[in-house]
Amino acid sequence: VEIGESVRGEDVYIIQSGCGEINDNLMELLIMINACKIASSSRVTAVIPCFPYARQDKKDKSRAPISAKLVANMLSVAGADHIITMDLHASQIQGFFDIPVDNLYAEPAVLQWIKENILEWKNCIIVSPDAGGAKRVTSIADRLNVEFALIHKERKKANEVDRMVLVGDVKDRVAILVDDMADTCGTICHAADK
């Protein structure tokens, strides 16, 4: 990485999507932050809409890493003064930092999109493909003044759903499925079939 112009005393914003070739992009971001810091920029803000390793925010079994905390440490050590991210998978990730973190929400844009693009939105139902998203769908449903439903998943092992149970009445309504992150998209496809 080479910074193409003087950043001395400047407020620098580095935008890195945080998806795609995740490790290459993360390493590039860290190097860019560091390059700006040692080139005497006054402040470096990393804009990371999709925070890398956000799903690994706690230990789910012994000897498992908390990779989101490691990423937070790496960004701080590289020299970031401020992080702007979006819809963190778990809001406690903000607590992994000793620098300011702005966690922006996509919900206002989602609400606007629903109102502009779904003709029968007043007769819709917001559906969460898993119980973990209940808070998210109730928030959207409340703001739209519509009902919500959720799907209870029973898993035998990670990334493999055994049985799905629909809780709520979706008959003769436009069902809008809302999820936060997609890995294989299996969950949302099964939920749509249900």
Short mmCIF file of C-alpha atoms in Angstrom, two decimals:
data_model
loop_
_atom_site.label_atom_id
_atom_site.label_comp_id
_atom_site.label_asym_id
_atom_site.label_seq_id
_atom_site.Cartn_x
_atom_site.Cartn_y
_atom_site.Cartn_z
CA VAL A 1 0.00 0.00 0.00
CA GLU A 2 1.24 3.47 -0.85
CA ILE A 3 -0.63 6.66 0.06
CA GLY A 4 -0.63 8.78 -3.13
CA GLU A 5 -0.78 12.27 -1.58
CA SER A 6 0.12 14.12 1.62
CA VAL A 7 -2.13 13.34 4.60
CA ARG A 8 -0.13 15.36 7.14
CA GLY A 9 -2.51 16.87 9.69
CA GLU A 10 -5.55 15.56 7.79
CA ASP A 11 -8.69 13.77 8.98
CA VAL A 12 -8.51 10.52 6.98
CA TYR A 13 -11.44 8.18 6.30
CA ILE A 14 -10.59 4.73 5.00
CA ILE A 15 -13.55 2.78 3.58
CA GLN A 16 -13.20 -1.00 3.52
CA SER A 17 -16.32 -3.09 2.90
CA GLY A 18 -15.20 -5.96 5.15
CA CYS A 19 -16.45 -8.68 2.80
CA GLY A 20 -15.14 -10.57 -0.20
CA GLU A 21 -11.53 -11.69 0.34
CA ILE A 22 -11.91 -10.96 4.04
CA ASN A 23 -8.35 -11.61 5.23
CA ASP A 24 -6.73 -9.74 2.33
CA ASN A 25 -9.09 -6.79 2.85
CA LEU A 26 -8.52 -6.73 6.61
CA MET A 27 -4.73 -6.82 6.19
CA GLU A 28 -4.92 -4.06 3.55
CA LEU A 29 -7.06 -1.94 5.90
CA LEU A 30 -4.58 -2.37 8.77
CA ILE A 31 -1.66 -1.41 6.51
CA MET A 32 -3.54 1.65 5.16
CA ILE A 33 -4.38 2.82 8.69
CA ASN A 34 -0.76 2.43 9.75
CA ALA A 35 0.56 4.12 6.60
CA CYS A 36 -1.66 7.15 7.28
CA LYS A 37 -0.65 7.30 10.96
CA ILE A 38 3.08 7.25 10.23
CA ALA A 39 2.51 9.85 7.49
CA SER A 40 1.33 12.20 10.30
CA SER A 41 -2.41 12.25 9.67
CA SER A 42 -4.19 13.82 12.65
CA ARG A 43 -7.02 11.28 12.81
CA VAL A 44 -7.85 8.02 11.02
CA THR A 45 -11.44 6.77 10.83
CA ALA A 46 -12.02 3.25 9.51
CA VAL A 47 -15.42 2.86 7.83
CA ILE A 48 -16.20 -0.88 7.87
CA PRO A 49 -19.86 -1.59 6.96
CA CYS A 50 -19.45 -5.35 7.49
CA PHE A 51 -17.22 -5.88 10.54
CA PRO A 52 -14.79 -8.79 9.97
CA TYR A 53 -15.30 -11.86 12.18
CA ALA A 54 -18.29 -10.23 13.90
CA ARG A 55 -19.96 -13.61 14.39
CA GLN A 56 -17.09 -14.77 16.61
CA ASP A 57 -17.94 -12.40 19.47
CA LYS A 58 -17.90 -14.94 22.32
CA LYS A 59 -16.53 -18.37 23.15
CA ASP A 60 -19.01 -21.02 22.10
CA LYS A 61 -16.77 -23.87 23.29
CA SER A 62 -13.50 -24.22 25.16
CA ARG A 63 -10.34 -23.13 23.34
CA ALA A 64 -12.42 -21.21 20.76
CA PRO A 65 -11.10 -17.77 19.76
CA ILE A 66 -12.97 -14.49 20.20
CA SER A 67 -11.88 -13.26 16.79
CA ALA A 68 -13.98 -10.07 16.83
CA LYS A 69 -11.98 -8.91 19.88
CA LEU A 70 -8.73 -9.74 18.06
CA VAL A 71 -9.84 -7.66 15.05
CA ALA A 72 -10.72 -4.78 17.43
CA ASN A 73 -7.23 -4.99 18.99
CA MET A 74 -5.57 -5.10 15.57
CA LEU A 75 -7.45 -1.99 14.37
CA SER A 76 -6.48 -0.09 17.55
CA VAL A 77 -2.82 -1.15 17.36
CA ALA A 78 -2.66 -0.20 13.65
CA GLY A 79 -3.65 3.33 14.73
CA ALA A 80 -7.38 3.74 14.06
CA ASP A 81 -8.86 6.62 16.09
CA HIS A 82 -12.53 5.94 15.28
CA ILE A 83 -14.54 3.07 13.79
CA ILE A 84 -17.78 3.45 11.85
CA THR A 85 -19.59 0.17 11.23
CA MET A 86 -23.12 -0.99 10.50
CA ASP A 87 -25.59 -3.40 12.09
CA LEU A 88 -23.04 -5.22 14.24
CA HIS A 89 -23.92 -8.88 14.65
CA ALA A 90 -23.68 -8.33 18.40
CA SER A 91 -23.67 -4.84 19.90
CA GLN A 92 -21.21 -5.91 22.64
CA ILE A 93 -18.44 -5.72 19.99
CA GLN A 94 -18.45 -1.95 20.61
CA GLY A 95 -17.15 -2.75 24.10
CA PHE A 96 -14.08 -4.49 22.62
CA PHE A 97 -12.70 -1.05 21.67
CA ASP A 98 -11.20 1.76 23.76
CA ILE A 99 -11.76 4.16 20.84
CA PRO A 100 -15.14 5.56 19.70
CA VAL A 101 -17.30 3.16 17.66
CA ASP A 102 -20.37 4.32 15.74
CA ASN A 103 -22.71 1.41 14.99
CA LEU A 104 -25.11 2.67 12.31
CA TYR A 105 -28.43 0.94 11.59
CA ALA A 106 -29.87 0.00 8.20
CA GLU A 107 -33.43 -0.16 9.58
CA PRO A 108 -34.54 3.33 8.39
CA ALA A 109 -33.41 2.49 4.84
CA VAL A 110 -35.13 -0.93 5.03
CA LEU A 111 -38.40 0.69 6.16
CA GLN A 112 -38.24 3.22 3.33
CA TRP A 113 -37.52 0.46 0.79
CA ILE A 114 -40.49 -1.61 2.00
CA LYS A 115 -42.86 1.38 1.76
CA GLU A 116 -41.65 2.32 -1.72
CA ASN A 117 -41.34 -1.14 -3.29
CA ILE A 118 -43.98 -3.43 -1.74
CA LEU A 119 -47.45 -2.36 -2.85
CA GLU A 120 -49.34 -4.27 -0.15
CA TRP A 121 -46.93 -3.41 2.68
CA LYS A 122 -49.82 -2.48 5.00
CA ASN A 123 -51.02 -6.09 4.78
CA CYS A 124 -47.57 -7.63 5.19
CA ILE A 125 -46.06 -9.64 8.02
CA ILE A 126 -42.40 -9.38 9.02
CA VAL A 127 -40.84 -12.82 9.55
CA SER A 128 -37.64 -13.77 11.31
CA PRO A 129 -36.09 -17.01 10.00
CA ASP A 130 -34.79 -17.74 13.52
CA ALA A 131 -35.64 -16.89 17.12
CA GLY A 132 -32.46 -14.82 17.47
CA GLY A 133 -33.86 -12.21 15.09
CA ALA A 134 -37.08 -11.66 17.07
CA LYS A 135 -35.94 -8.28 18.40
CA ARG A 136 -35.07 -7.10 14.89
CA VAL A 137 -38.41 -8.10 13.32
CA THR A 138 -40.50 -6.74 16.21
CA SER A 139 -38.76 -3.39 15.81
CA ILE A 140 -39.49 -3.27 12.06
CA ALA A 141 -43.07 -4.53 12.55
CA ASP A 142 -43.72 -1.88 15.24
CA ARG A 143 -42.39 0.90 13.02
CA LEU A 144 -44.60 -0.27 10.12
CA ASN A 145 -47.55 -1.02 12.44
CA VAL A 146 -47.89 -4.60 11.11
CA GLU A 147 -47.66 -8.06 12.70
CA PHE A 148 -44.63 -10.31 12.94
CA ALA A 149 -43.90 -14.03 12.98
CA LEU A 150 -40.83 -16.12 13.61
CA ILE A 151 -39.48 -19.51 12.76
CA HIS A 152 -38.07 -21.69 15.49
CA LYS A 153 -35.13 -23.76 14.25
CA GLU A 154 -33.96 -26.96 15.83
CA ARG A 155 -30.37 -27.77 14.92
CA LYS A 156 -28.53 -31.06 15.30
CA LYS A 157 -25.17 -29.43 14.46
CA ALA A 158 -23.86 -26.08 13.15
CA ASN A 159 -25.12 -24.96 9.71
CA GLU A 160 -27.55 -27.92 9.53
CA VAL A 161 -31.20 -27.31 10.40
CA ASP A 162 -33.17 -30.33 11.55
CA ARG A 163 -36.73 -28.96 11.90
CA MET A 164 -38.44 -25.57 11.48
CA VAL A 165 -41.65 -24.49 13.22
CA LEU A 166 -43.54 -21.34 12.16
CA VAL A 167 -44.91 -19.26 15.03
CA GLY A 168 -47.50 -16.75 13.78
CA ASP A 169 -50.12 -16.47 11.03
CA VAL A 170 -48.82 -15.63 7.54
CA LYS A 171 -51.80 -16.90 5.53
CA ASP A 172 -52.77 -14.65 2.56
CA ARG A 173 -50.17 -12.01 3.44
CA VAL A 174 -46.97 -10.69 1.92
CA ALA A 175 -44.25 -12.22 4.11
CA ILE A 176 -41.07 -10.16 4.40
CA LEU A 177 -38.20 -12.25 5.74
CA VAL A 178 -35.51 -10.29 7.58
CA ASP A 179 -32.14 -11.72 8.62
CA ASP A 180 -28.84 -10.15 9.61
CA MET A 181 -26.13 -12.30 8.03
CA ALA A 182 -26.10 -14.99 5.37
CA ASP A 183 -23.57 -17.81 5.33
CA THR A 184 -25.01 -20.53 3.09
CA CYS A 185 -28.50 -18.89 2.76
CA GLY A 186 -29.97 -22.28 3.74
CA THR A 187 -31.91 -20.86 6.68
CA ILE A 188 -33.67 -18.11 4.75
CA CYS A 189 -34.48 -20.47 1.83
CA HIS A 190 -35.99 -23.05 4.21
CA ALA A 191 -37.91 -20.26 5.96
CA ALA A 192 -39.27 -18.99 2.63
CA ASP A 193 -40.44 -22.52 1.75
CA LYS A 194 -42.15 -22.79 5.16
#
